[in-house]
Coordinates of C-alpha atoms in Angstrom, one line a residue:
M1 CA -237.2 -168.9 -56.8
A2 CA -236.5 -165.7 -58.8
Q3 CA -233.9 -167.6 -60.8
H4 CA -236.6 -170.3 -61.6
S5 CA -239.0 -167.6 -62.7
E6 CA -236.2 -166.2 -65.0
K7 CA -235.6 -169.5 -66.5
A8 CA -239.3 -169.9 -67.3
K9 CA -239.5 -166.6 -68.9
A10 CA -236.5 -167.5 -71.0
R11 CA -238.0 -170.7 -72.1
L12 CA -241.3 -169.1 -72.9
H13 CA -239.5 -166.5 -74.9
S14 CA -237.7 -169.2 -77.0
L15 CA -241.0 -171.1 -77.5
N16 CA -242.6 -167.8 -78.9
L17 CA -239.6 -167.4 -81.1
A18 CA -239.9 -171.0 -82.3
L19 CA -243.6 -170.7 -82.9
E20 CA -243.2 -167.6 -85.1
S21 CA -240.5 -169.3 -87.0
G22 CA -242.7 -172.4 -87.6
S23 CA -240.0 -174.7 -86.0
L24 CA -242.5 -177.3 -84.6
A25 CA -239.6 -179.8 -83.6
T26 CA -238.2 -177.0 -81.4
V27 CA -241.6 -176.1 -79.9
Q28 CA -242.3 -179.9 -79.0
R29 CA -238.9 -180.1 -77.4
I30 CA -239.4 -177.0 -75.2
I31 CA -243.0 -178.0 -74.3
N32 CA -242.2 -181.5 -73.2
S33 CA -238.9 -180.9 -71.4
G34 CA -238.4 -177.2 -70.9
L35 CA -241.7 -176.1 -69.4
A36 CA -243.9 -176.9 -66.3
P37 CA -247.3 -178.2 -67.1
Q38 CA -248.9 -175.0 -65.7
D39 CA -246.8 -172.8 -68.1
V40 CA -247.8 -175.0 -71.1
A41 CA -251.5 -174.6 -70.0
H42 CA -251.1 -170.9 -69.8
L43 CA -249.3 -170.9 -73.2
I44 CA -252.4 -172.8 -74.8
E45 CA -254.9 -170.5 -73.2
S46 CA -252.9 -167.4 -74.4
S47 CA -253.0 -168.6 -78.1
P48 CA -255.7 -168.2 -80.8
P49 CA -257.7 -171.4 -81.6
K50 CA -255.6 -172.8 -84.5
E51 CA -252.4 -172.5 -82.5
R52 CA -254.1 -174.1 -79.5
E53 CA -254.7 -177.2 -81.5
I54 CA -251.2 -177.5 -82.9
L55 CA -249.8 -176.9 -79.3
W56 CA -252.0 -179.5 -77.8
E57 CA -251.0 -182.0 -80.5
L58 CA -247.4 -181.5 -79.6
V59 CA -247.7 -182.3 -76.0
D60 CA -246.5 -185.8 -75.1
E61 CA -249.4 -188.2 -73.9
E62 CA -247.8 -188.7 -70.5
L63 CA -248.0 -185.1 -69.9
E64 CA -251.4 -184.5 -71.1
G65 CA -253.1 -185.0 -67.8
E66 CA -251.0 -182.6 -66.0
V67 CA -251.6 -180.0 -68.6
L68 CA -255.2 -180.7 -68.8
Q69 CA -255.8 -180.0 -65.1
H70 CA -254.5 -176.5 -65.3
L71 CA -256.7 -175.6 -68.4
S72 CA -260.0 -173.7 -68.0
E73 CA -263.2 -175.8 -68.1
E74 CA -264.0 -174.7 -71.5
L75 CA -260.8 -175.8 -73.0
Q76 CA -260.8 -178.9 -70.9
G77 CA -264.3 -179.9 -72.5
N78 CA -262.9 -179.0 -76.0
F79 CA -259.9 -181.4 -75.8
L80 CA -261.7 -184.2 -73.9
R81 CA -264.5 -184.4 -76.7
D82 CA -262.0 -185.7 -79.0
M83 CA -260.7 -188.6 -76.6
S84 CA -261.8 -192.0 -76.3
A85 CA -262.8 -193.2 -72.8
E86 CA -259.7 -195.4 -72.6
R87 CA -257.6 -192.3 -73.5
V88 CA -259.2 -190.2 -70.9
A89 CA -258.6 -192.9 -68.1
S90 CA -254.9 -193.1 -69.2
V91 CA -253.9 -189.5 -69.2
T92 CA -255.7 -188.8 -66.0
S93 CA -254.3 -192.0 -64.1
D94 CA -251.5 -190.1 -62.4
L95 CA -253.6 -187.3 -61.2
D96 CA -255.1 -186.6 -57.8
I97 CA -258.6 -188.1 -57.5
D98 CA -260.2 -184.5 -56.9
D99 CA -258.6 -183.2 -60.2
V100 CA -259.8 -186.3 -62.1
A101 CA -263.2 -185.6 -60.9
D102 CA -263.1 -181.9 -61.9
I103 CA -261.9 -183.1 -65.4
L104 CA -264.6 -185.6 -65.8
Q105 CA -267.3 -183.3 -64.9
Q106 CA -266.7 -181.6 -68.1
L107 CA -267.9 -184.7 -69.9
P108 CA -271.6 -186.0 -70.7
E109 CA -272.7 -188.4 -68.0
R110 CA -272.5 -191.3 -70.5
V111 CA -268.9 -190.7 -71.3
T112 CA -267.9 -190.2 -67.7
Q113 CA -269.5 -193.7 -67.0
E114 CA -267.5 -195.1 -69.8
V115 CA -264.2 -193.7 -68.3
L116 CA -265.3 -195.2 -65.0
D117 CA -265.8 -198.6 -66.5
V118 CA -262.3 -198.9 -67.6
M119 CA -260.6 -197.9 -64.4
D120 CA -259.4 -200.2 -61.9
Q121 CA -261.8 -200.9 -58.9
Q122 CA -259.9 -198.9 -56.3
D123 CA -259.6 -195.7 -58.5
R124 CA -263.2 -196.1 -59.5
A125 CA -264.4 -196.4 -55.9
R126 CA -262.4 -193.3 -55.0
L127 CA -263.6 -191.4 -57.9
E128 CA -267.3 -192.2 -57.6
A129 CA -267.1 -191.1 -53.8
V130 CA -266.1 -187.6 -55.0
L131 CA -268.5 -187.5 -58.0
G132 CA -271.3 -188.5 -55.6
Y133 CA -271.3 -184.9 -54.2
P134 CA -272.0 -181.5 -56.1
E135 CA -269.0 -180.0 -57.7
D136 CA -269.1 -176.9 -55.5
S137 CA -269.3 -178.9 -52.3
A138 CA -266.6 -180.0 -49.9
G139 CA -267.2 -183.5 -51.1
G140 CA -266.7 -182.6 -54.7
L141 CA -263.6 -180.6 -53.6
M142 CA -262.0 -183.2 -51.5
N143 CA -259.1 -185.7 -52.3
T144 CA -259.5 -189.3 -50.8
D145 CA -255.8 -189.9 -51.0
T146 CA -255.0 -189.6 -47.2
V147 CA -252.8 -191.3 -44.7
T148 CA -254.7 -192.7 -41.6
I149 CA -253.4 -194.1 -38.4
R150 CA -255.0 -195.6 -35.2
A151 CA -254.7 -194.0 -31.8
D152 CA -253.4 -197.1 -29.8
I153 CA -250.1 -197.5 -31.6
T154 CA -246.8 -195.8 -30.8
L155 CA -245.1 -193.1 -32.7
E156 CA -242.3 -195.4 -33.6
V157 CA -244.7 -197.7 -35.4
V158 CA -246.1 -194.7 -37.3
L159 CA -242.7 -193.7 -38.4
R160 CA -242.0 -197.3 -39.7
Y161 CA -245.4 -197.2 -41.3
L162 CA -244.5 -194.0 -43.2
R163 CA -241.1 -195.2 -44.3
R164 CA -243.0 -197.9 -46.3
H165 CA -244.5 -195.3 -48.5
K166 CA -242.5 -194.2 -51.6
A167 CA -244.0 -190.5 -51.0
L168 CA -246.6 -188.9 -49.0
P169 CA -249.6 -187.2 -50.6
D170 CA -249.0 -183.6 -51.5
M171 CA -249.8 -181.0 -48.7
T172 CA -249.5 -183.6 -46.0
D173 CA -249.1 -181.5 -42.8
S174 CA -250.9 -184.0 -40.5
L175 CA -251.8 -187.7 -40.2
L176 CA -255.6 -188.4 -39.8
V177 CA -256.5 -190.5 -36.7
V178 CA -259.4 -192.9 -37.0
N179 CA -261.0 -195.6 -35.0
R180 CA -262.0 -199.1 -36.3
N181 CA -265.2 -197.7 -37.9
N182 CA -263.2 -195.3 -39.8
E183 CA -264.8 -192.4 -37.8
F184 CA -262.4 -189.3 -37.4
I185 CA -261.2 -188.7 -34.0
G186 CA -258.2 -186.3 -34.4
S187 CA -254.9 -185.6 -36.2
L188 CA -251.3 -186.0 -35.5
P189 CA -249.2 -183.1 -37.0
I190 CA -246.0 -184.0 -38.8
R191 CA -244.1 -181.4 -36.7
K192 CA -245.3 -183.2 -33.5
L193 CA -244.4 -186.6 -34.8
L194 CA -240.8 -185.7 -35.6
V195 CA -240.0 -184.1 -32.1
S196 CA -242.0 -186.3 -29.8
D197 CA -240.8 -189.4 -27.8
P198 CA -241.2 -192.5 -30.2
Q199 CA -242.6 -194.5 -27.4
Q200 CA -245.5 -192.4 -26.8
T201 CA -248.8 -193.4 -28.3
V202 CA -250.6 -191.5 -31.0
R203 CA -253.3 -190.9 -28.4
E204 CA -251.1 -189.0 -26.1
V205 CA -249.7 -186.6 -28.9
M206 CA -252.5 -186.2 -31.3
S207 CA -254.8 -183.1 -31.5
T208 CA -258.6 -183.5 -30.9
D209 CA -259.6 -180.1 -31.8
T210 CA -258.9 -180.1 -35.6
R211 CA -261.2 -178.2 -37.8
V212 CA -263.6 -180.7 -39.4
I213 CA -265.4 -180.0 -42.7
H214 CA -268.8 -181.8 -43.6
A215 CA -269.0 -183.1 -47.0
T216 CA -272.1 -181.1 -47.8
Q217 CA -270.8 -177.7 -46.9
H218 CA -270.4 -175.2 -49.9
E219 CA -267.0 -174.7 -51.2
N220 CA -267.1 -170.9 -50.3
E221 CA -267.8 -171.8 -46.6
V222 CA -264.7 -174.0 -46.9
A223 CA -262.7 -171.3 -48.2
K224 CA -263.6 -169.0 -45.4
L225 CA -262.7 -171.6 -42.8
F226 CA -259.2 -172.2 -44.4
E227 CA -258.8 -168.2 -44.5
R228 CA -260.0 -167.7 -40.9
H229 CA -257.9 -170.5 -39.3
D230 CA -254.8 -170.5 -41.6
L231 CA -255.3 -174.0 -42.5
V232 CA -253.0 -176.2 -44.9
S233 CA -255.4 -179.1 -45.0
A234 CA -258.5 -180.3 -43.2
P235 CA -260.4 -183.6 -43.0
V236 CA -263.8 -184.1 -44.6
V237 CA -266.4 -186.4 -42.9
D238 CA -269.8 -187.5 -43.7
A239 CA -273.1 -187.2 -41.6
N240 CA -271.9 -190.0 -39.3
G241 CA -268.5 -188.7 -38.7
Q242 CA -266.7 -191.0 -41.0
L243 CA -263.5 -189.9 -42.8
L244 CA -264.0 -189.4 -46.5
G245 CA -261.0 -187.5 -47.5
R246 CA -259.2 -184.1 -47.0
I247 CA -259.2 -180.8 -48.8
T248 CA -255.9 -179.0 -49.2
I249 CA -254.9 -175.3 -49.5
D250 CA -254.2 -175.4 -53.2
D251 CA -257.8 -176.5 -54.1
V252 CA -258.9 -173.8 -51.7
V253 CA -256.8 -171.1 -53.6
D254 CA -258.4 -172.3 -56.9
V255 CA -261.9 -171.7 -55.3
I256 CA -261.0 -168.2 -54.0
R257 CA -259.5 -167.4 -57.6
E258 CA -262.7 -168.7 -59.3
T259 CA -265.0 -166.8 -57.0
A260 CA -263.0 -163.6 -57.7
D261 CA -263.2 -164.3 -61.4
H262 CA -267.0 -164.8 -61.2
S263 CA -267.7 -161.6 -59.5
L264 CA -265.6 -159.6 -61.8
M265 CA -267.0 -161.2 -65.0
S266 CA -270.6 -161.2 -63.5
M267 CA -270.5 -157.4 -63.2
A268 CA -270.1 -157.0 -67.0
G269 CA -272.6 -159.9 -67.5
L270 CA -269.9 -162.5 -68.7
D271 CA -269.5 -166.1 -68.0
D272 CA -266.5 -166.5 -65.5
E273 CA -265.0 -169.2 -67.8
E274 CA -265.3 -166.8 -70.8
D275 CA -262.4 -167.7 -73.3
T276 CA -260.2 -164.8 -74.2
F277 CA -259.7 -166.2 -77.6
A278 CA -263.2 -167.9 -78.2
P279 CA -264.5 -167.7 -81.7
A280 CA -266.2 -164.4 -82.6
L281 CA -269.5 -166.1 -83.2
K282 CA -269.5 -167.9 -80.0
T283 CA -268.6 -164.8 -78.1
S284 CA -271.2 -162.7 -79.8
R285 CA -273.8 -165.2 -79.1
R286 CA -273.1 -165.1 -75.3
R287 CA -272.9 -161.3 -75.1
A288 CA -276.0 -160.9 -77.1
V289 CA -278.3 -162.0 -74.3
W290 CA -276.8 -159.5 -71.9
L291 CA -277.0 -156.7 -74.4
G292 CA -280.7 -157.4 -75.1
I293 CA -281.5 -157.3 -71.4
N294 CA -279.6 -153.9 -71.1
L295 CA -281.6 -152.7 -74.0
I296 CA -284.9 -153.3 -72.3
T297 CA -283.7 -151.4 -69.2
A298 CA -282.5 -148.5 -71.5
F299 CA -285.9 -148.3 -73.3
M300 CA -287.6 -148.1 -69.8
A301 CA -285.4 -145.1 -68.9
S302 CA -286.1 -143.5 -72.3
A303 CA -289.8 -144.1 -71.8
V304 CA -289.7 -142.1 -68.6
I305 CA -288.0 -139.2 -70.6
G306 CA -290.6 -139.4 -73.3
L307 CA -293.3 -138.7 -70.6
F308 CA -291.8 -135.3 -70.3
D309 CA -291.0 -134.3 -73.7
A310 CA -293.2 -131.1 -73.6
T311 CA -291.1 -129.8 -70.5
I312 CA -287.7 -130.6 -72.3
E313 CA -288.9 -128.7 -75.5
K314 CA -289.7 -125.7 -73.4
V315 CA -286.4 -125.9 -71.1
V316 CA -283.5 -127.1 -73.2
A317 CA -281.2 -127.0 -70.3
L318 CA -283.0 -130.0 -68.9
A319 CA -281.6 -132.2 -71.6
V320 CA -278.2 -131.1 -70.9
L321 CA -278.3 -131.7 -67.2
M322 CA -280.3 -134.9 -67.2
P323 CA -277.2 -137.3 -67.4
I324 CA -275.7 -135.7 -64.4
V325 CA -278.6 -136.7 -62.1
A326 CA -278.5 -140.3 -63.3
S327 CA -274.8 -140.7 -63.2
M328 CA -274.5 -139.5 -59.8
G329 CA -277.2 -141.9 -58.6
G330 CA -275.7 -144.8 -60.5
I331 CA -272.2 -144.3 -59.0
A332 CA -273.4 -143.9 -55.5
G333 CA -275.6 -147.0 -55.8
S334 CA -272.7 -149.0 -57.2
Q335 CA -270.6 -148.2 -54.3
V336 CA -273.1 -149.5 -51.9
L337 CA -274.0 -152.4 -53.9
T338 CA -270.3 -153.6 -54.1
L339 CA -269.9 -153.0 -50.5
V340 CA -272.8 -155.2 -49.5
I341 CA -272.0 -158.0 -52.2
R342 CA -268.5 -158.1 -50.7
G343 CA -269.9 -158.3 -47.0
Q344 CA -272.1 -161.2 -48.2
A345 CA -269.0 -163.0 -49.8
L346 CA -266.9 -162.5 -46.6
G347 CA -269.8 -163.6 -44.5
H348 CA -269.8 -160.2 -42.4
L349 CA -273.6 -159.5 -43.0
S350 CA -276.3 -160.9 -41.0
G351 CA -279.9 -159.8 -39.9
A352 CA -278.5 -158.4 -36.6
N353 CA -275.9 -156.0 -38.3
F354 CA -277.6 -155.2 -41.6
R355 CA -280.0 -152.7 -40.0
W356 CA -277.0 -150.6 -38.7
L357 CA -275.2 -150.9 -42.3
F358 CA -278.5 -149.7 -43.8
N359 CA -278.9 -146.7 -41.7
R360 CA -275.2 -145.9 -42.0
E361 CA -275.6 -145.8 -45.8
L362 CA -278.6 -143.6 -45.6
V363 CA -276.6 -141.0 -43.4
V364 CA -273.8 -141.1 -46.0
A365 CA -276.1 -140.6 -48.9
A366 CA -277.8 -137.8 -47.2
I367 CA -274.5 -136.2 -46.4
N368 CA -273.0 -136.7 -49.9
G369 CA -276.5 -135.7 -51.5
V370 CA -276.6 -132.2 -49.8
L371 CA -272.8 -131.6 -50.4
W372 CA -272.8 -132.4 -54.2
A373 CA -276.4 -130.9 -54.6
L374 CA -275.0 -127.5 -53.5
V375 CA -272.0 -127.9 -55.7
I376 CA -274.0 -129.0 -58.8
A377 CA -276.6 -126.2 -58.0
A378 CA -274.0 -123.6 -58.0
I379 CA -272.5 -124.7 -61.2
T380 CA -275.9 -124.9 -62.9
L381 CA -276.7 -121.3 -61.7
L382 CA -273.4 -120.0 -63.1
W383 CA -273.9 -121.9 -66.3
F384 CA -277.6 -121.1 -67.1
G385 CA -278.4 -118.3 -64.7
D386 CA -281.7 -119.8 -63.8
P387 CA -282.2 -120.3 -60.0
G388 CA -285.3 -122.6 -60.6
I389 CA -283.2 -125.2 -62.5
A390 CA -280.5 -125.0 -59.9
V391 CA -282.9 -125.7 -57.1
I392 CA -284.7 -128.6 -59.0
I393 CA -281.5 -130.4 -60.0
A394 CA -280.3 -130.0 -56.3
A395 CA -283.4 -131.6 -55.1
A396 CA -283.3 -134.4 -57.7
I397 CA -279.7 -135.3 -56.7
I398 CA -280.7 -135.6 -53.0
I399 CA -283.7 -137.8 -53.8
N400 CA -281.6 -140.0 -56.4
L401 CA -278.8 -140.6 -54.0
L402 CA -280.9 -141.7 -51.2
V403 CA -283.0 -144.1 -53.5
A404 CA -279.7 -145.4 -54.8
A405 CA -278.4 -146.1 -51.2
V406 CA -281.7 -147.9 -50.4
T407 CA -281.7 -150.0 -53.6
G408 CA -277.9 -150.8 -53.4
A409 CA -278.3 -152.1 -49.9
A410 CA -281.5 -154.0 -50.4
L411 CA -280.9 -155.5 -53.7
P412 CA -278.2 -158.1 -52.8
L413 CA -280.3 -159.5 -49.8
I414 CA -283.5 -159.5 -52.0
M415 CA -281.7 -161.4 -54.8
K416 CA -279.8 -163.8 -52.5
A417 CA -283.1 -164.8 -50.9
R418 CA -284.7 -165.6 -54.3
G419 CA -281.6 -167.6 -55.4
I420 CA -280.3 -165.0 -57.9
D421 CA -276.6 -164.0 -58.1
P422 CA -276.4 -160.3 -57.0
A423 CA -273.1 -159.8 -58.8
L424 CA -274.8 -161.0 -62.1
A425 CA -278.0 -159.0 -62.0
G426 CA -277.6 -156.5 -59.4
S427 CA -275.8 -153.7 -61.3
V428 CA -278.5 -153.9 -64.1
V429 CA -281.4 -153.6 -61.8
L430 CA -279.6 -150.8 -59.8
T431 CA -278.8 -149.0 -63.0
T432 CA -282.5 -149.0 -64.2
V433 CA -283.7 -147.9 -60.9
T434 CA -281.3 -144.9 -60.7
D435 CA -281.9 -143.8 -64.2
V436 CA -285.8 -144.2 -63.8
V437 CA -285.9 -142.3 -60.4
G438 CA -283.2 -139.7 -61.5
F439 CA -285.0 -138.7 -64.7
M440 CA -288.5 -139.1 -63.0
S441 CA -287.6 -136.7 -60.1
F442 CA -285.7 -134.1 -62.3
L443 CA -288.1 -133.9 -65.1
G444 CA -291.2 -134.3 -62.6
L445 CA -290.0 -131.4 -60.5
A446 CA -289.3 -129.3 -63.6
T447 CA -292.8 -130.0 -65.0
L448 CA -294.4 -128.8 -61.6
F449 CA -292.2 -125.6 -61.7
Y450 CA -292.4 -124.6 -65.4
L451 CA -295.7 -125.9 -66.7

């Protein structure tokens, strides 16, 4: 494995040297015979726009589908827009049905229909079965390429049947057992098939407690099932229990990675499909919206400060200490917000245990509030020599940390109930609340004390 990795690195290094020297013939040779499709896709994604176009043109047509499935959705869409329906059908003909469905979903509905029209009847029927479900559901994630058997045949017959196949579908760890109505009734693990008496029937050996996934389940629920039960593959059934296909671990890994990317990018207000090397104008347009939202929240905090301008003019030390109160609240709130969002993602939180978590966070906020209020008050007293300001900032710190804990814990639940992604909007709302409350409590107490 390590040796293969070193070879791949050496080829990528050679490719980079060839790109720098402008030797396109060498680049084409390395891309089409020296690199895996995943590495070619990684190279394309890691290159500026002009080089991407050159690299894509150098990929042989028979490899385009393999490379295409490993590209980000945005790049897939860019390259697919320049292809005819016949070419799209051709380059995706050897891919798994679920991968073809993912690629076609980047195209307008009219173009997708044109691609379906030029496919053979069997592939079209399989593809339409997947496309009939939402992209983020188990039905949209599944692959219809399965090996099914009946329960009343012997294992010897099963082995003869398997030998007639040139190859089994990838990630085949079990054969799926169905009845005459194609209803799923169990699975026969390959490991059992190989060591059992060939004269036994499938019914005698098969497992009937196989984890079944319903086609309408969300992909995040599917990922949790795979993680919890260490699954390699799982059958997908419809509402009537009829077998539709199966989901394999490689697709689940993609879901987990995409979910992690989404959470990370959303915290900064970015699209999880954000292209590292997208043109400046497109990137600016995307980020401008989020900057505008943040500007509104910043003006709200500034408006609160403006209410107390007379107090700040009289006690200049307040202007120096204000950021401390807001910052402490923001950090404390972010810790709670992140914890609760993670708990939601893992399925740990429910109505029964949220009250306990909420109370725990209030106790933590109170303990940390008192601790750091004393520390900050002592520093303030040494700095400015004013006991009044020291007491005021201590009280404001405690108030803001308690409000931050309440807000950080409640926001994800409120947003999720309203269909808003907490990872995307939670941090902005939280920062606004802690800034406004922090400034209001600190400057309000100072106004009462000094004016």
